[in-house]
PDB file of C-alpha atoms in Angstrom:
ATOM      1  CA  UNK A   1     -92.288  18.615  30.772  1.00  0.00           C
ATOM      2  CA  UNK A   2     -89.077  18.990  32.758  1.00  0.00           C
ATOM      3  CA  UNK A   3     -88.294  22.116  35.201  1.00  0.00           C
ATOM      4  CA  UNK A   4     -86.633  24.941  33.269  1.00  0.00           C
ATOM      5  CA  UNK A   5     -82.701  25.754  33.762  1.00  0.00           C
ATOM      6  CA  UNK A   6     -82.537  27.720  37.236  1.00  0.00           C
ATOM      7  CA  UNK A   7     -85.651  26.019  38.732  1.00  0.00           C
ATOM      8  CA  UNK A   8     -83.848  24.585  41.573  1.00  0.00           C
ATOM      9  CA  UNK A   9     -83.937  21.317  39.868  1.00  0.00           C
ATOM     10  CA  UNK A  10     -80.959  19.366  38.337  1.00  0.00           C
ATOM     11  CA  UNK A  11     -82.725  16.695  35.925  1.00  0.00           C
ATOM     12  CA  UNK A  12     -81.041  14.058  34.352  1.00  0.00           C
ATOM     13  CA  UNK A  13     -82.443  10.848  32.223  1.00  0.00           C
ATOM     14  CA  UNK A  14     -80.828   7.168  31.944  1.00  0.00           C
ATOM     15  CA  UNK A  15     -82.063   4.201  30.258  1.00  0.00           C
ATOM     16  CA  UNK A  16     -84.607   3.117  33.096  1.00  0.00           C
ATOM     17  CA  UNK A  17     -85.770   6.718  34.089  1.00  0.00           C
ATOM     18  CA  UNK A  18     -85.422  10.111  35.514  1.00  0.00           C
ATOM     19  CA  UNK A  19     -83.598  11.553  38.126  1.00  0.00           C
ATOM     20  CA  UNK A  20     -84.627  15.206  39.152  1.00  0.00           C
ATOM     21  CA  UNK A  21     -82.206  16.435  42.223  1.00  0.00           C
ATOM     22  CA  UNK A  22     -83.644  19.423  44.311  1.00  0.00           C
ATOM     23  CA  UNK A  23     -80.963  21.904  44.642  1.00  0.00           C
ATOM     24  CA  UNK A  24     -82.386  24.270  46.739  1.00  0.00           C
ATOM     25  CA  UNK A  25     -83.539  24.938  50.638  1.00  0.00           C
ATOM     26  CA  UNK A  26     -83.136  21.058  52.189  1.00  0.00           C
ATOM     27  CA  UNK A  27     -82.712  19.244  48.999  1.00  0.00           C
ATOM     28  CA  UNK A  28     -83.662  15.895  47.906  1.00  0.00           C
ATOM     29  CA  UNK A  29     -83.686  13.381  45.089  1.00  0.00           C
ATOM     30  CA  UNK A  30     -86.910  12.544  43.169  1.00  0.00           C
ATOM     31  CA  UNK A  31     -86.282   9.111  40.990  1.00  0.00           C
ATOM     32  CA  UNK A  32     -88.948   7.620  38.601  1.00  0.00           C
ATOM     33  CA  UNK A  33     -87.896   4.630  36.951  1.00  0.00           C
ATOM     34  CA  UNK A  34     -89.078   1.254  35.707  1.00  0.00           C
ATOM     35  CA  UNK A  35     -87.682  -2.132  36.136  1.00  0.00           C
ATOM     36  CA  UNK A  36     -88.885  -5.800  35.470  1.00  0.00           C
ATOM     37  CA  UNK A  37     -91.334  -7.167  38.133  1.00  0.00           C
ATOM     38  CA  UNK A  38     -90.290 -10.605  37.756  1.00  0.00           C
ATOM     39  CA  UNK A  39     -93.830 -11.601  39.000  1.00  0.00           C
ATOM     40  CA  UNK A  40     -93.713  -9.606  42.141  1.00  0.00           C
ATOM     41  CA  UNK A  41     -96.190  -7.554  43.228  1.00  0.00           C
ATOM     42  CA  UNK A  42     -95.886  -3.929  44.256  1.00  0.00           C
ATOM     43  CA  UNK A  43     -95.338  -4.326  47.782  1.00  0.00           C
ATOM     44  CA  UNK A  44     -92.604  -6.726  47.155  1.00  0.00           C
ATOM     45  CA  UNK A  45     -91.233  -4.023  44.832  1.00  0.00           C
ATOM     46  CA  UNK A  46     -90.820  -1.847  47.480  1.00  0.00           C
ATOM     47  CA  UNK A  47     -89.875  -4.077  50.314  1.00  0.00           C
ATOM     48  CA  UNK A  48     -86.915  -4.772  47.843  1.00  0.00           C
ATOM     49  CA  UNK A  49     -86.092  -1.295  47.072  1.00  0.00           C
ATOM     50  CA  UNK A  50     -85.926  -0.502  50.810  1.00  0.00           C
ATOM     51  CA  UNK A  51     -83.676  -3.350  51.363  1.00  0.00           C
ATOM     52  CA  UNK A  52     -81.481  -2.604  48.841  1.00  0.00           C
ATOM     53  CA  UNK A  53     -81.177   0.987  49.071  1.00  0.00           C
ATOM     54  CA  UNK A  54     -82.313   2.130  52.400  1.00  0.00           C
ATOM     55  CA  UNK A  55     -81.251  -0.985  54.702  1.00  0.00           C
ATOM     56  CA  UNK A  56     -81.759   0.638  57.921  1.00  0.00           C
ATOM     57  CA  UNK A  57     -84.940   2.397  56.826  1.00  0.00           C
ATOM     58  CA  UNK A  58     -88.085   2.197  59.443  1.00  0.00           C
ATOM     59  CA  UNK A  59     -91.513   2.435  57.928  1.00  0.00           C
ATOM     60  CA  UNK A  60     -93.351   5.386  59.265  1.00  0.00           C
ATOM     61  CA  UNK A  61     -96.641   4.265  57.552  1.00  0.00           C
ATOM     62  CA  UNK A  62     -98.201   3.008  54.280  1.00  0.00           C
ATOM     63  CA  UNK A  63     -99.705   4.735  51.952  1.00  0.00           C
ATOM     64  CA  UNK A  64    -103.484   4.501  51.231  1.00  0.00           C
ATOM     65  CA  UNK A  65    -104.683   4.159  47.788  1.00  0.00           C
ATOM     66  CA  UNK A  66    -100.974   4.508  46.375  1.00  0.00           C
ATOM     67  CA  UNK A  67    -101.227   4.885  42.463  1.00  0.00           C
ATOM     68  CA  UNK A  68     -98.828   5.697  39.598  1.00  0.00           C
ATOM     69  CA  UNK A  69    -100.639   7.036  37.057  1.00  0.00           C
ATOM     70  CA  UNK A  70    -103.964   5.335  37.098  1.00  0.00           C
ATOM     71  CA  UNK A  71    -102.281   1.886  38.312  1.00  0.00           C
ATOM     72  CA  UNK A  72    -102.996   1.119  41.976  1.00  0.00           C
ATOM     73  CA  UNK A  73     -99.917  -0.074  43.654  1.00  0.00           C
ATOM     74  CA  UNK A  74     -98.338   0.088  46.867  1.00  0.00           C
ATOM     75  CA  UNK A  75     -96.318   2.720  48.699  1.00  0.00           C
ATOM     76  CA  UNK A  76     -94.497   3.904  52.077  1.00  0.00           C
ATOM     77  CA  UNK A  77     -93.125   6.581  54.012  1.00  0.00           C
ATOM     78  CA  UNK A  78     -90.084   5.731  55.893  1.00  0.00           C
ATOM     79  CA  UNK A  79     -87.291   7.497  58.241  1.00  0.00           C
ATOM     80  CA  UNK A  80     -83.621   6.496  57.742  1.00  0.00           C
ATOM     81  CA  UNK A  81     -80.093   7.869  58.435  1.00  0.00           C
ATOM     82  CA  UNK A  82     -77.345   7.598  56.008  1.00  0.00           C
ATOM     83  CA  UNK A  83     -74.320   5.836  57.594  1.00  0.00           C
ATOM     84  CA  UNK A  84     -71.498   8.456  58.220  1.00  0.00           C
ATOM     85  CA  UNK A  85     -73.699  11.380  57.502  1.00  0.00           C
ATOM     86  CA  UNK A  86     -73.836  14.025  59.879  1.00  0.00           C
ATOM     87  CA  UNK A  87     -76.679  16.191  59.995  1.00  0.00           C
ATOM     88  CA  UNK A  88     -79.437  17.925  62.191  1.00  0.00           C
ATOM     89  CA  UNK A  89     -82.007  16.357  60.104  1.00  0.00           C
ATOM     90  CA  UNK A  90     -83.395  13.001  60.219  1.00  0.00           C
ATOM     91  CA  UNK A  91     -84.109  11.379  56.417  1.00  0.00           C
ATOM     92  CA  UNK A  92     -87.314  10.524  54.739  1.00  0.00           C
ATOM     93  CA  UNK A  93     -87.860   8.606  51.825  1.00  0.00           C
ATOM     94  CA  UNK A  94     -91.416   8.238  49.733  1.00  0.00           C
ATOM     95  CA  UNK A  95     -91.463   4.759  47.548  1.00  0.00           C
ATOM     96  CA  UNK A  96     -94.336   3.936  45.789  1.00  0.00           C
ATOM     97  CA  UNK A  97     -94.698   1.196  42.999  1.00  0.00           C
ATOM     98  CA  UNK A  98     -97.203  -0.169  40.462  1.00  0.00           C
ATOM     99  CA  UNK A  99     -96.974  -3.222  38.417  1.00  0.00           C
ATOM    100  CA  UNK A 100     -98.625  -3.620  35.176  1.00  0.00           C
ATOM    101  CA  UNK A 101     -97.655  -6.504  32.472  1.00  0.00           C
ATOM    102  CA  UNK A 102     -94.741  -7.350  34.504  1.00  0.00           C
ATOM    103  CA  UNK A 103     -93.366  -4.239  34.394  1.00  0.00           C
ATOM    104  CA  UNK A 104     -92.680  -2.113  38.078  1.00  0.00           C
ATOM    105  CA  UNK A 105     -92.903   1.510  37.623  1.00  0.00           C
ATOM    106  CA  UNK A 106     -91.381   3.405  40.710  1.00  0.00           C
ATOM    107  CA  UNK A 107     -91.197   6.563  42.160  1.00  0.00           C
ATOM    108  CA  UNK A 108     -88.774   7.498  45.059  1.00  0.00           C
ATOM    109  CA  UNK A 109     -88.333  10.925  46.803  1.00  0.00           C
ATOM    110  CA  UNK A 110     -85.812  10.973  49.528  1.00  0.00           C
ATOM    111  CA  UNK A 111     -84.761  14.203  51.435  1.00  0.00           C
ATOM    112  CA  UNK A 112     -84.429  15.519  54.923  1.00  0.00           C
ATOM    113  CA  UNK A 113     -87.136  15.470  57.428  1.00  0.00           C
ATOM    114  CA  UNK A 114     -88.752  18.337  58.259  1.00  0.00           C
ATOM    115  CA  UNK A 115     -92.040  18.748  59.946  1.00  0.00           C
ATOM    116  CA  UNK A 116     -94.538  21.237  58.049  1.00  0.00           C
ATOM    117  CA  UNK A 117     -95.998  23.768  60.708  1.00  0.00           C
ATOM    118  CA  UNK A 118     -96.714  27.747  60.434  1.00  0.00           C
ATOM    119  CA  UNK A 119     -93.157  28.327  60.312  1.00  0.00           C
ATOM    120  CA  UNK A 120     -92.205  25.788  57.605  1.00  0.00           C
ATOM    121  CA  UNK A 121     -94.076  24.895  54.453  1.00  0.00           C
ATOM    122  CA  UNK A 122     -97.050  26.025  52.754  1.00  0.00           C
ATOM    123  CA  UNK A 123     -98.810  26.275  56.352  1.00  0.00           C
ATOM    124  CA  UNK A 124    -101.066  23.351  57.163  1.00  0.00           C
ATOM    125  CA  UNK A 125     -99.214  19.789  58.492  1.00  0.00           C
ATOM    126  CA  UNK A 126     -98.133  17.367  56.008  1.00  0.00           C
ATOM    127  CA  UNK A 127     -97.842  13.766  56.204  1.00  0.00           C
ATOM    128  CA  UNK A 128     -94.600  14.064  53.838  1.00  0.00           C
ATOM    129  CA  UNK A 129     -92.965  16.547  56.036  1.00  0.00           C
ATOM    130  CA  UNK A 130     -90.426  16.701  53.512  1.00  0.00           C
ATOM    131  CA  UNK A 131     -89.797  20.229  51.318  1.00  0.00           C
ATOM    132  CA  UNK A 132     -89.287  18.046  47.989  1.00  0.00           C
ATOM    133  CA  UNK A 133     -93.044  16.985  48.587  1.00  0.00           C
ATOM    134  CA  UNK A 134     -93.891  20.503  47.984  1.00  0.00           C
TER     135      UNK A 134
END
């Protein structure tokens, strides 16, 4: 099911997956897609995505027991800054990949880093610290 019109998301589909742009608040982008694994394990898929799409990212931590659907995979949370982008926020990306039958299923969420607190977010602290994660 896709969010209804006016819900704060612009959803588009492509031949390899779905992209949801969060258009409210801090904004952000969620991408769900598949790609051939070419024999790579989930950890290598994540590393390749970071190297290609977020080359200056610094991994903050690994996600324990990362899963896509019921398939165990690998995931990280990383911080980065887009070149030439002037913003008061650092940016954060959450990447999870799982491989089954040599197909990598990948979820990538990227948006401004914003520490959850009593003044922002649902109240309790969050390890994601990204409005898109709410």
